[in-house]
Amino acid sequence: MHLDLVTLVVPDYDPAIAFFTGVLGFELVEDSPSLTTDGRPKRWVVVRPPGGGTGLLLARADGERQEAAVGAQTGGRVGFFLRVDDFDATHRRMLDAGVEFVRPPRSEPYGKVAVFRDLAGNSWDLLGPA
């Protein structure tokens, strides 16, 4: 058993795809036409870190309630954790791409960590080896 997908509500598909693939280096696994439960068009968009693992279903906000959740899916807490092998290179690449880091890198017993925001404003930990 494994956790296959986690939904991330985003303002729009294409900027989210660009951020996760172009900036974070995820792979676009699927981008297929689909329909909402009431028959309106939408897309089924899945990105995953290279090599697999849990993917993100990028879901365009549909309605006021979902729009209010964009950027606040975890109530302002860090809710997503991106572990990388080369923390310093990844951190530098993300800074160069304009990613907003809200806390600078620090060392913890479990490794290096820095908090950044995705394009919608959700907080993530960038994690690397100690």
JSON list of C-alpha atoms in Angstrom, two decimals:
[
{"chain": "A", "resi": 1, "resn": "MET", "atom": "CA", "xyz": [0.00, 0.00, 0.00]},
{"chain": "A", "resi": 2, "resn": "HIS", "atom": "CA", "xyz": [1.20, 3.52, -0.70]},
{"chain": "A", "resi": 3, "resn": "LEU", "atom": "CA", "xyz": [-0.19, 7.01, -0.97]},
{"chain": "A", "resi": 4, "resn": "ASP", "atom": "CA", "xyz": [-0.49, 7.62, -4.72]},
{"chain": "A", "resi": 5, "resn": "LEU", "atom": "CA", "xyz": [-1.77, 11.20, -5.05]},
{"chain": "A", "resi": 6, "resn": "VAL", "atom": "CA", "xyz": [-2.41, 14.29, -2.96]},
{"chain": "A", "resi": 7, "resn": "THR", "atom": "CA", "xyz": [-4.64, 17.04, -4.34]},
{"chain": "A", "resi": 8, "resn": "LEU", "atom": "CA", "xyz": [-3.21, 20.52, -4.49]},
{"chain": "A", "resi": 9, "resn": "VAL", "atom": "CA", "xyz": [-5.77, 23.20, -5.35]},
{"chain": "A", "resi": 10, "resn": "VAL", "atom": "CA", "xyz": [-4.23, 25.76, -7.71]},
{"chain": "A", "resi": 11, "resn": "PRO", "atom": "CA", "xyz": [-5.51, 28.93, -9.41]},
{"chain": "A", "resi": 12, "resn": "ASP", "atom": "CA", "xyz": [-4.87, 27.55, -12.92]},
{"chain": "A", "resi": 13, "resn": "TYR", "atom": "CA", "xyz": [-3.29, 24.52, -14.53]},
{"chain": "A", "resi": 14, "resn": "ASP", "atom": "CA", "xyz": [-0.55, 25.84, -16.81]},
{"chain": "A", "resi": 15, "resn": "PRO", "atom": "CA", "xyz": [1.27, 28.10, -14.32]},
{"chain": "A", "resi": 16, "resn": "ALA", "atom": "CA", "xyz": [1.15, 25.25, -11.78]},
{"chain": "A", "resi": 17, "resn": "ILE", "atom": "CA", "xyz": [2.57, 22.78, -14.31]},
{"chain": "A", "resi": 18, "resn": "ALA", "atom": "CA", "xyz": [5.31, 25.27, -15.17]},
{"chain": "A", "resi": 19, "resn": "PHE", "atom": "CA", "xyz": [6.22, 25.74, -11.50]},
{"chain": "A", "resi": 20, "resn": "PHE", "atom": "CA", "xyz": [6.29, 22.08, -10.55]},
{"chain": "A", "resi": 21, "resn": "THR", "atom": "CA", "xyz": [8.07, 20.87, -13.68]},
{"chain": "A", "resi": 22, "resn": "GLY", "atom": "CA", "xyz": [10.24, 23.86, -14.57]},
{"chain": "A", "resi": 23, "resn": "VAL", "atom": "CA", "xyz": [11.18, 25.09, -11.11]},
{"chain": "A", "resi": 24, "resn": "LEU", "atom": "CA", "xyz": [10.96, 22.04, -8.85]},
{"chain": "A", "resi": 25, "resn": "GLY", "atom": "CA", "xyz": [11.91, 19.48, -11.51]},
{"chain": "A", "resi": 26, "resn": "PHE", "atom": "CA", "xyz": [8.85, 17.24, -11.18]},
{"chain": "A", "resi": 27, "resn": "GLU", "atom": "CA", "xyz": [7.70, 15.18, -14.14]},
{"chain": "A", "resi": 28, "resn": "LEU", "atom": "CA", "xyz": [4.36, 15.79, -15.84]},
{"chain": "A", "resi": 29, "resn": "VAL", "atom": "CA", "xyz": [2.80, 12.32, -15.65]},
{"chain": "A", "resi": 30, "resn": "GLU", "atom": "CA", "xyz": [-0.66, 13.09, -17.00]},
{"chain": "A", "resi": 31, "resn": "ASP", "atom": "CA", "xyz": [-2.59, 16.01, -18.45]},
{"chain": "A", "resi": 32, "resn": "SER", "atom": "CA", "xyz": [-5.92, 14.70, -19.73]},
{"chain": "A", "resi": 33, "resn": "PRO", "atom": "CA", "xyz": [-9.31, 16.28, -20.40]},
{"chain": "A", "resi": 34, "resn": "SER", "atom": "CA", "xyz": [-11.91, 15.42, -17.81]},
{"chain": "A", "resi": 35, "resn": "LEU", "atom": "CA", "xyz": [-15.29, 16.61, -16.54]},
{"chain": "A", "resi": 36, "resn": "THR", "atom": "CA", "xyz": [-16.51, 17.98, -13.24]},
{"chain": "A", "resi": 37, "resn": "THR", "atom": "CA", "xyz": [-19.29, 16.07, -11.48]},
{"chain": "A", "resi": 38, "resn": "ASP", "atom": "CA", "xyz": [-21.80, 18.40, -13.13]},
{"chain": "A", "resi": 39, "resn": "GLY", "atom": "CA", "xyz": [-20.32, 17.96, -16.62]},
{"chain": "A", "resi": 40, "resn": "ARG", "atom": "CA", "xyz": [-18.12, 21.05, -17.04]},
{"chain": "A", "resi": 41, "resn": "PRO", "atom": "CA", "xyz": [-14.69, 20.61, -18.61]},
{"chain": "A", "resi": 42, "resn": "LYS", "atom": "CA", "xyz": [-11.60, 20.33, -16.43]},
{"chain": "A", "resi": 43, "resn": "ARG", "atom": "CA", "xyz": [-8.22, 18.63, -16.66]},
{"chain": "A", "resi": 44, "resn": "TRP", "atom": "CA", "xyz": [-6.69, 15.71, -14.78]},
{"chain": "A", "resi": 45, "resn": "VAL", "atom": "CA", "xyz": [-3.13, 16.92, -14.18]},
{"chain": "A", "resi": 46, "resn": "VAL", "atom": "CA", "xyz": [-0.61, 14.81, -12.25]},
{"chain": "A", "resi": 47, "resn": "VAL", "atom": "CA", "xyz": [3.02, 15.69, -11.49]},
{"chain": "A", "resi": 48, "resn": "ARG", "atom": "CA", "xyz": [5.50, 13.52, -9.60]},
{"chain": "A", "resi": 49, "resn": "PRO", "atom": "CA", "xyz": [9.05, 13.90, -8.37]},
{"chain": "A", "resi": 50, "resn": "PRO", "atom": "CA", "xyz": [11.59, 12.16, -10.63]},
{"chain": "A", "resi": 51, "resn": "GLY", "atom": "CA", "xyz": [11.71, 8.46, -9.90]},
{"chain": "A", "resi": 52, "resn": "GLY", "atom": "CA", "xyz": [8.11, 8.20, -8.74]},
{"chain": "A", "resi": 53, "resn": "GLY", "atom": "CA", "xyz": [6.69, 8.46, -5.27]},
{"chain": "A", "resi": 54, "resn": "THR", "atom": "CA", "xyz": [3.55, 10.27, -4.24]},
{"chain": "A", "resi": 55, "resn": "GLY", "atom": "CA", "xyz": [2.24, 12.55, -6.96]},
{"chain": "A", "resi": 56, "resn": "LEU", "atom": "CA", "xyz": [0.34, 15.79, -6.86]},
{"chain": "A", "resi": 57, "resn": "LEU", "atom": "CA", "xyz": [-3.03, 16.11, -8.54]},
{"chain": "A", "resi": 58, "resn": "LEU", "atom": "CA", "xyz": [-3.08, 19.76, -9.60]},
{"chain": "A", "resi": 59, "resn": "ALA", "atom": "CA", "xyz": [-6.75, 20.71, -9.35]},
{"chain": "A", "resi": 60, "resn": "ARG", "atom": "CA", "xyz": [-7.92, 24.10, -10.58]},
{"chain": "A", "resi": 61, "resn": "ALA", "atom": "CA", "xyz": [-10.07, 25.81, -7.96]},
{"chain": "A", "resi": 62, "resn": "ASP", "atom": "CA", "xyz": [-13.77, 25.52, -8.80]},
{"chain": "A", "resi": 63, "resn": "GLY", "atom": "CA", "xyz": [-15.97, 27.93, -6.88]},
{"chain": "A", "resi": 64, "resn": "GLU", "atom": "CA", "xyz": [-15.51, 30.30, -3.96]},
{"chain": "A", "resi": 65, "resn": "ARG", "atom": "CA", "xyz": [-14.79, 27.65, -1.33]},
{"chain": "A", "resi": 66, "resn": "GLN", "atom": "CA", "xyz": [-11.97, 26.10, -3.33]},
{"chain": "A", "resi": 67, "resn": "GLU", "atom": "CA", "xyz": [-10.62, 29.49, -4.38]},
{"chain": "A", "resi": 68, "resn": "ALA", "atom": "CA", "xyz": [-10.38, 30.38, -0.68]},
{"chain": "A", "resi": 69, "resn": "ALA", "atom": "CA", "xyz": [-8.30, 27.23, -0.10]},
{"chain": "A", "resi": 70, "resn": "VAL", "atom": "CA", "xyz": [-5.66, 28.15, -2.70]},
{"chain": "A", "resi": 71, "resn": "GLY", "atom": "CA", "xyz": [-2.43, 28.75, -0.81]},
{"chain": "A", "resi": 72, "resn": "ALA", "atom": "CA", "xyz": [-3.98, 27.88, 2.53]},
{"chain": "A", "resi": 73, "resn": "GLN", "atom": "CA", "xyz": [-4.67, 24.17, 2.24]},
{"chain": "A", "resi": 74, "resn": "THR", "atom": "CA", "xyz": [-2.88, 23.43, 5.50]},
{"chain": "A", "resi": 75, "resn": "GLY", "atom": "CA", "xyz": [-3.96, 26.50, 7.44]},
{"chain": "A", "resi": 76, "resn": "GLY", "atom": "CA", "xyz": [-0.63, 28.27, 7.06]},
{"chain": "A", "resi": 77, "resn": "ARG", "atom": "CA", "xyz": [1.47, 25.36, 8.35]},
{"chain": "A", "resi": 78, "resn": "VAL", "atom": "CA", "xyz": [4.13, 23.63, 6.33]},
{"chain": "A", "resi": 79, "resn": "GLY", "atom": "CA", "xyz": [2.14, 20.86, 4.71]},
{"chain": "A", "resi": 80, "resn": "PHE", "atom": "CA", "xyz": [4.47, 19.52, 2.02]},
{"chain": "A", "resi": 81, "resn": "PHE", "atom": "CA", "xyz": [7.99, 18.17, 2.31]},
{"chain": "A", "resi": 82, "resn": "LEU", "atom": "CA", "xyz": [10.40, 17.93, -0.61]},
{"chain": "A", "resi": 83, "resn": "ARG", "atom": "CA", "xyz": [13.47, 15.81, 0.17]},
{"chain": "A", "resi": 84, "resn": "VAL", "atom": "CA", "xyz": [16.47, 16.21, -2.14]},
{"chain": "A", "resi": 85, "resn": "ASP", "atom": "CA", "xyz": [19.93, 14.64, -2.27]},
{"chain": "A", "resi": 86, "resn": "ASP", "atom": "CA", "xyz": [21.82, 17.90, -2.95]},
{"chain": "A", "resi": 87, "resn": "PHE", "atom": "CA", "xyz": [20.25, 20.53, -0.73]},
{"chain": "A", "resi": 88, "resn": "ASP", "atom": "CA", "xyz": [22.65, 23.36, -1.58]},
{"chain": "A", "resi": 89, "resn": "ALA", "atom": "CA", "xyz": [22.38, 22.96, -5.36]},
{"chain": "A", "resi": 90, "resn": "THR", "atom": "CA", "xyz": [18.59, 22.65, -5.22]},
{"chain": "A", "resi": 91, "resn": "HIS", "atom": "CA", "xyz": [18.27, 25.65, -2.91]},
{"chain": "A", "resi": 92, "resn": "ARG", "atom": "CA", "xyz": [20.46, 27.75, -5.23]},
{"chain": "A", "resi": 93, "resn": "ARG", "atom": "CA", "xyz": [18.52, 26.64, -8.33]},
{"chain": "A", "resi": 94, "resn": "MET", "atom": "CA", "xyz": [15.22, 27.50, -6.65]},
{"chain": "A", "resi": 95, "resn": "LEU", "atom": "CA", "xyz": [16.49, 30.92, -5.53]},
{"chain": "A", "resi": 96, "resn": "ASP", "atom": "CA", "xyz": [17.69, 31.61, -9.08]},
{"chain": "A", "resi": 97, "resn": "ALA", "atom": "CA", "xyz": [14.21, 30.68, -10.35]},
{"chain": "A", "resi": 98, "resn": "GLY", "atom": "CA", "xyz": [12.63, 33.24, -8.01]},
{"chain": "A", "resi": 99, "resn": "VAL", "atom": "CA", "xyz": [11.15, 30.86, -5.43]},
{"chain": "A", "resi": 100, "resn": "GLU", "atom": "CA", "xyz": [10.21, 32.69, -2.22]},
{"chain": "A", "resi": 101, "resn": "PHE", "atom": "CA", "xyz": [12.00, 31.26, 0.81]},
{"chain": "A", "resi": 102, "resn": "VAL", "atom": "CA", "xyz": [10.34, 32.42, 4.01]},
{"chain": "A", "resi": 103, "resn": "ARG", "atom": "CA", "xyz": [12.94, 30.90, 6.32]},
{"chain": "A", "resi": 104, "resn": "PRO", "atom": "CA", "xyz": [16.63, 30.57, 5.51]},
{"chain": "A", "resi": 105, "resn": "PRO", "atom": "CA", "xyz": [18.40, 27.21, 5.53]},
{"chain": "A", "resi": 106, "resn": "ARG", "atom": "CA", "xyz": [19.24, 25.76, 8.92]},
{"chain": "A", "resi": 107, "resn": "SER", "atom": "CA", "xyz": [20.64, 22.52, 10.21]},
{"chain": "A", "resi": 108, "resn": "GLU", "atom": "CA", "xyz": [18.50, 20.19, 12.28]},
{"chain": "A", "resi": 109, "resn": "PRO", "atom": "CA", "xyz": [19.24, 16.67, 13.59]},
{"chain": "A", "resi": 110, "resn": "TYR", "atom": "CA", "xyz": [17.28, 15.26, 10.63]},
{"chain": "A", "resi": 111, "resn": "GLY", "atom": "CA", "xyz": [19.16, 17.36, 8.03]},
{"chain": "A", "resi": 112, "resn": "LYS", "atom": "CA", "xyz": [19.15, 20.73, 6.34]},
{"chain": "A", "resi": 113, "resn": "VAL", "atom": "CA", "xyz": [15.81, 22.51, 5.98]},
{"chain": "A", "resi": 114, "resn": "ALA", "atom": "CA", "xyz": [14.47, 25.73, 4.49]},
{"chain": "A", "resi": 115, "resn": "VAL", "atom": "CA", "xyz": [10.84, 26.79, 4.15]},
{"chain": "A", "resi": 116, "resn": "PHE", "atom": "CA", "xyz": [9.57, 28.00, 0.78]},
{"chain": "A", "resi": 117, "resn": "ARG", "atom": "CA", "xyz": [6.23, 28.84, -0.78]},
{"chain": "A", "resi": 118, "resn": "ASP", "atom": "CA", "xyz": [4.87, 27.34, -3.96]},
{"chain": "A", "resi": 119, "resn": "LEU", "atom": "CA", "xyz": [3.25, 29.49, -6.65]},
{"chain": "A", "resi": 120, "resn": "ALA", "atom": "CA", "xyz": [-0.08, 29.44, -4.78]},
{"chain": "A", "resi": 121, "resn": "GLY", "atom": "CA", "xyz": [1.44, 30.35, -1.40]},
{"chain": "A", "resi": 122, "resn": "ASN", "atom": "CA", "xyz": [1.47, 26.93, 0.30]},
{"chain": "A", "resi": 123, "resn": "SER", "atom": "CA", "xyz": [4.41, 26.38, 2.64]},
{"chain": "A", "resi": 124, "resn": "TRP", "atom": "CA", "xyz": [6.88, 23.58, 1.93]},
{"chain": "A", "resi": 125, "resn": "ASP", "atom": "CA", "xyz": [10.02, 22.29, 3.63]},
{"chain": "A", "resi": 126, "resn": "LEU", "atom": "CA", "xyz": [12.99, 21.75, 1.37]},
{"chain": "A", "resi": 127, "resn": "LEU", "atom": "CA", "xyz": [14.88, 18.95, 3.12]},
{"chain": "A", "resi": 128, "resn": "GLY", "atom": "CA", "xyz": [18.36, 17.58, 2.55]},
{"chain": "A", "resi": 129, "resn": "PRO", "atom": "CA", "xyz": [20.90, 15.36, 4.27]},
{"chain": "A", "resi": 130, "resn": "ALA", "atom": "CA", "xyz": [22.62, 16.55, 7.44]}
]
